[in-house]
XYZ file of C-alpha atoms in Angstrom:
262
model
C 54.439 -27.785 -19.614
C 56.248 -24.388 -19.683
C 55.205 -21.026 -19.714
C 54.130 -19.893 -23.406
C 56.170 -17.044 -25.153
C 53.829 -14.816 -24.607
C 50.151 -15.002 -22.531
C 48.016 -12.731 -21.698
C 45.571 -13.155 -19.177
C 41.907 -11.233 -18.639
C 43.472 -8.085 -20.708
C 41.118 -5.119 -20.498
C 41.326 -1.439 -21.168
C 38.812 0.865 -20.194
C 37.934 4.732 -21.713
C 36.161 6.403 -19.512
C 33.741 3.708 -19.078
C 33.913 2.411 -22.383
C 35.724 -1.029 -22.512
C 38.087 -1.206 -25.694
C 39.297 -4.755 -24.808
C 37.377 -7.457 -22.379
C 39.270 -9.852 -20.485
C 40.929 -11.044 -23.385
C 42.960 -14.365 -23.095
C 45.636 -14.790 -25.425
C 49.067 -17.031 -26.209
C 51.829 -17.149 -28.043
C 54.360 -20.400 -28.597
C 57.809 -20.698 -29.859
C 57.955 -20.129 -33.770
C 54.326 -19.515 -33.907
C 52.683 -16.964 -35.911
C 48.695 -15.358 -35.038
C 46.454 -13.517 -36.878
C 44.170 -11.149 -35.392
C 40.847 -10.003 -36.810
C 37.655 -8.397 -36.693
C 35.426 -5.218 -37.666
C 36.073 -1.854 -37.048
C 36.116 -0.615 -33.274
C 36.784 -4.344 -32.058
C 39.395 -3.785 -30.213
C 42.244 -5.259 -32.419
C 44.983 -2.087 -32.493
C 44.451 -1.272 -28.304
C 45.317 -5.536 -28.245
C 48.399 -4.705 -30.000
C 49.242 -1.674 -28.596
C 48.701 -3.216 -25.060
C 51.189 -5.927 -25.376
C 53.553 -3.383 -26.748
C 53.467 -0.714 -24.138
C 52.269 1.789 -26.002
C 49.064 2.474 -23.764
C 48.396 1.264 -20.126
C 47.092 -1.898 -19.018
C 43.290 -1.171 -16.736
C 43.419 -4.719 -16.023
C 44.850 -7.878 -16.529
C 48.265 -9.305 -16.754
C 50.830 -10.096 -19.362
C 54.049 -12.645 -19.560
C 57.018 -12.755 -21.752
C 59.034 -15.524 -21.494
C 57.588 -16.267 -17.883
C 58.253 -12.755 -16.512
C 55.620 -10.324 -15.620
C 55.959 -7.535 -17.743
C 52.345 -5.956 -17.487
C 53.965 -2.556 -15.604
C 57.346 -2.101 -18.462
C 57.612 0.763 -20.532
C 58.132 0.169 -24.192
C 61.818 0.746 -23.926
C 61.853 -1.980 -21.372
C 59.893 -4.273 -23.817
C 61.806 -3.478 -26.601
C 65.416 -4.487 -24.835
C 63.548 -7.346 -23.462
C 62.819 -8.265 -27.377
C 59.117 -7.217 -28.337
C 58.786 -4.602 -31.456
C 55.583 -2.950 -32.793
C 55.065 -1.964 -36.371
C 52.577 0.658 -36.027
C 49.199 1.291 -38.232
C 50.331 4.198 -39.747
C 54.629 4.324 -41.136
C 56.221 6.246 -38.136
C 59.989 6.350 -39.676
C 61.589 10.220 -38.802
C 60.643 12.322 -42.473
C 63.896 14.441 -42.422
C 66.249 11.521 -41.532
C 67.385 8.809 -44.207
C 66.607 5.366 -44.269
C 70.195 4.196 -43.217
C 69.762 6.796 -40.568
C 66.318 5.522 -39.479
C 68.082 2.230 -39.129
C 70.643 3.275 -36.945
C 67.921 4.762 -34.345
C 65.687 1.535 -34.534
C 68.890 -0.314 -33.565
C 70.053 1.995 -30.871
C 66.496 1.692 -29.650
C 66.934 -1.862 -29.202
C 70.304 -1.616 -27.667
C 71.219 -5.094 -29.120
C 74.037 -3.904 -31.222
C 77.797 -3.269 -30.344
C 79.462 -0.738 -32.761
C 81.537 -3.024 -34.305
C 79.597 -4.854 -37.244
C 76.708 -2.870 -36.981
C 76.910 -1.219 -40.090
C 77.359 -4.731 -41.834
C 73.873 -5.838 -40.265
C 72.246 -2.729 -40.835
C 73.076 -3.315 -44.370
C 71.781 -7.067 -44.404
C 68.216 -6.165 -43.018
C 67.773 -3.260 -45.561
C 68.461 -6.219 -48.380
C 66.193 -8.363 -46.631
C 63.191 -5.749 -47.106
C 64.321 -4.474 -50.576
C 65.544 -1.633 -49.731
C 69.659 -1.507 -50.019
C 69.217 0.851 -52.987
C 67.231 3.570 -51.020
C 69.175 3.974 -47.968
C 70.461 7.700 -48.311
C 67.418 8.253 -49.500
C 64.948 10.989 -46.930
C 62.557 8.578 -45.481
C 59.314 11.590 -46.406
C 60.247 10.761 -49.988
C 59.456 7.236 -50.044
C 56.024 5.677 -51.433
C 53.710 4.415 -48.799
C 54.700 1.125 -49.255
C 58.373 1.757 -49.017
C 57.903 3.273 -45.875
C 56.210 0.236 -44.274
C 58.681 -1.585 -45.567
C 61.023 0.755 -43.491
C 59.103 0.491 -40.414
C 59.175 -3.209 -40.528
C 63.122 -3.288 -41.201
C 63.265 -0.597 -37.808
C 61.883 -2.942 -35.931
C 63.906 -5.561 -37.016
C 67.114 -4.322 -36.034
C 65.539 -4.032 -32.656
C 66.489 -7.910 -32.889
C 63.025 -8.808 -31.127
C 61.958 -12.296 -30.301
C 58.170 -11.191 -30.781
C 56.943 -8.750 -33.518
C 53.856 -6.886 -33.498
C 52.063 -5.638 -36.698
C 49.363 -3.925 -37.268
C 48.288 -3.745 -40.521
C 51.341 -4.134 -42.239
C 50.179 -4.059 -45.887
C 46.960 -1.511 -45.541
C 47.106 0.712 -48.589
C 49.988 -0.444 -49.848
C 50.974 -1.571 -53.248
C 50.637 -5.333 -54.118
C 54.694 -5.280 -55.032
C 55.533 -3.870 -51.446
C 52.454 -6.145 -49.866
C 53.840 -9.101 -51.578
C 57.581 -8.784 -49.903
C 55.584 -7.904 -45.864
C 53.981 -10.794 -46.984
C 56.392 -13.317 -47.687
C 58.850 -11.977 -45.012
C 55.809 -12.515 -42.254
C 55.656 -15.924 -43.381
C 59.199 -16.507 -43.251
C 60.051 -14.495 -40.047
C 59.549 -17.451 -37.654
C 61.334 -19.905 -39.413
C 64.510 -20.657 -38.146
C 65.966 -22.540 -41.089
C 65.671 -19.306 -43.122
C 67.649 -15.989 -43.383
C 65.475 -14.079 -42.793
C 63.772 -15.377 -39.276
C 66.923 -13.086 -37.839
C 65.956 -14.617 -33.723
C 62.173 -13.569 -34.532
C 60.695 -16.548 -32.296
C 56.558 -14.946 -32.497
C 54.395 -12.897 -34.480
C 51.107 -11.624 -33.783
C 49.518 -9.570 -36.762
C 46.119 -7.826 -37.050
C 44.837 -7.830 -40.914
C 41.710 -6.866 -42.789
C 43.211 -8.423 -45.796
C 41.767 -12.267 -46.005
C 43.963 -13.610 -48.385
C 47.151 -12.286 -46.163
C 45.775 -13.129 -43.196
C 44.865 -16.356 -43.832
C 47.946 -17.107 -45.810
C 50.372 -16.087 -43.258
C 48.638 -17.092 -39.780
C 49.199 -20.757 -38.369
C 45.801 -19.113 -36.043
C 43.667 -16.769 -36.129
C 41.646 -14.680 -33.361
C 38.363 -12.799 -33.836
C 37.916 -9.924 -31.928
C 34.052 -8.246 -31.908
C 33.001 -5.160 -28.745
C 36.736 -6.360 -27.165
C 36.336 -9.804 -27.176
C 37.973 -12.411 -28.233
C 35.381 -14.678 -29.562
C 37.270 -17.464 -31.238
C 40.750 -18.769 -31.795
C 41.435 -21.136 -34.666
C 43.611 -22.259 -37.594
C 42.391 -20.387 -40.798
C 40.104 -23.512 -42.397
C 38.529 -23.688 -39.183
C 37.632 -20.386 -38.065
C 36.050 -19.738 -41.476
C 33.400 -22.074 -40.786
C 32.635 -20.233 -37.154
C 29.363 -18.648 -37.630
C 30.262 -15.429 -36.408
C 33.341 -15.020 -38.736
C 31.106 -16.247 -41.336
C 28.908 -13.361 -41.250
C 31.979 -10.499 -40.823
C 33.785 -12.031 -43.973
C 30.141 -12.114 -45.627
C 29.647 -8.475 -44.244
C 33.049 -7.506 -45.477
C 34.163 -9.035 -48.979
C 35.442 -6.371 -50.316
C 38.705 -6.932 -47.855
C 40.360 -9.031 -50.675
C 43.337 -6.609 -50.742
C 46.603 -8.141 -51.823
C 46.849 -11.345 -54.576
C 49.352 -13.609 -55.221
C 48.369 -13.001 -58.867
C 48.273 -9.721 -58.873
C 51.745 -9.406 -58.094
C 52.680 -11.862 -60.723
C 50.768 -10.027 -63.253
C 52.721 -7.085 -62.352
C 49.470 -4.922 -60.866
C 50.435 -2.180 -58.308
């Protein structure tokens, strides 16, 4: 059997003596999609932000498409064809959206000048955003703007997307297209899967998270306690008790979107 798309293997990161993530073993397959979950403090954003590049490795080492890239920057990981939606939206305020787009794609380095306007264009209708392109990106609504990170980091044409949080405090109109595109994104029979071959999401929300993820990892101190498809890691005792601990996290509906609720 070949490598996996992505693996990680006894991840760590230490703070000054405090471990944030514990040997954490992790994979990723072609057109597979992974929730990650867990409370507060568990470790889920430093997982993320690990595999992205955005903070440095203490231990541990990490694969993408069989290379070693434990060591690359996150312009390095980014050309190689791994993109990070952030926590909080992180588009430029004084630039427009159409101009945010253009430095997403530049930061990917994936597209000639010839036709990139065109596909700029397409992934701003595949978010619902074609409408608001010359718009300032500090005068969208929250959920517009993670709508705008996730289209900057699709032009970025990545084979692996990271999100963190992706519909946190958003409205349920906004949460309900992240939604549906995350479930779509790996599928290659639809338009808008755009090369996306992974996705590895962290979500408070149960409903999305367990309506999106084919798996599903819980993370508790920096470890990764279990791995499982959604109906079966809801019967783990310890994910038991966090969902018990944590109803509230109910978040998004299908049928409040319906119903026209923001």
């Amino acid at each position: 059997m070949g490598d996996s798309l992505l693996s990680v293997k006894g991840l760590s990161k230490e703070y000054d003596g405090f471990e944030a993530l514990r040997k954490v073993d992790f994979s990723l397959e072609s057109g597979e999609t992974k929730g990650v979950m867990g409370p507060n403090g568990a470790g889920k954003s430093t997982f993320l932000k690990l595999i992205s590049g955005e903070i440095d490795v203490t231990s541990g080492l990490i694969k993408f498409d069989g290379r070693k890239i434990t060591n690359y920057s996150v312009e390095r990981r980014c050309r190689q064809g791994i993109a990070y939606v952030p926590q909080k939206p992180s588009p430029f305020p004084t630039l427009t959206v159409k101009d945010n787009l253009r430095g997403g794609a530049r930061a990917g380095s994936y597209l000639p000048v010839p036709g990139r306007e065109v596909k700029l264009d397409s992934t701003l209708d595949l978010v619902g955003l074609s409408d608001r392109s010359e718009v300032v990106a500090s005068e969208l609504p929250y959920g517009e703007k993670r709508l705008l990170d996730l289209a900057m980091s699709l032009v970025t044409r990545p084979r692996v997307l990271l999100a963190d949080e992706p519909t946190a405090g958003v409205d349920n109109r906004s949460a309900g297209r992240i939604t549906d595109l995350m479930i779509e994104l790996t599928k290659s029979d639809t338009p808008a899967a755009r090369g996306v071959e992974g996705l590895i999401f962290v979500e408070h929300d149960r409903n999305v998270l367990f309506e999106v993820a084919d798996e599903v990892g819980f993370l508790k101190a920096g470890k990764l306690l279990v791995e499982g498809s959604p109906e079966k890691i809801k019967e783990r005792k310890c994910v038991k008790e966090y969902l018990s601990e944590h109803g509230a996290f109910l978040g998004y509906s299908r049928g409040d979107q319906r119903a026209g609720i923001d």
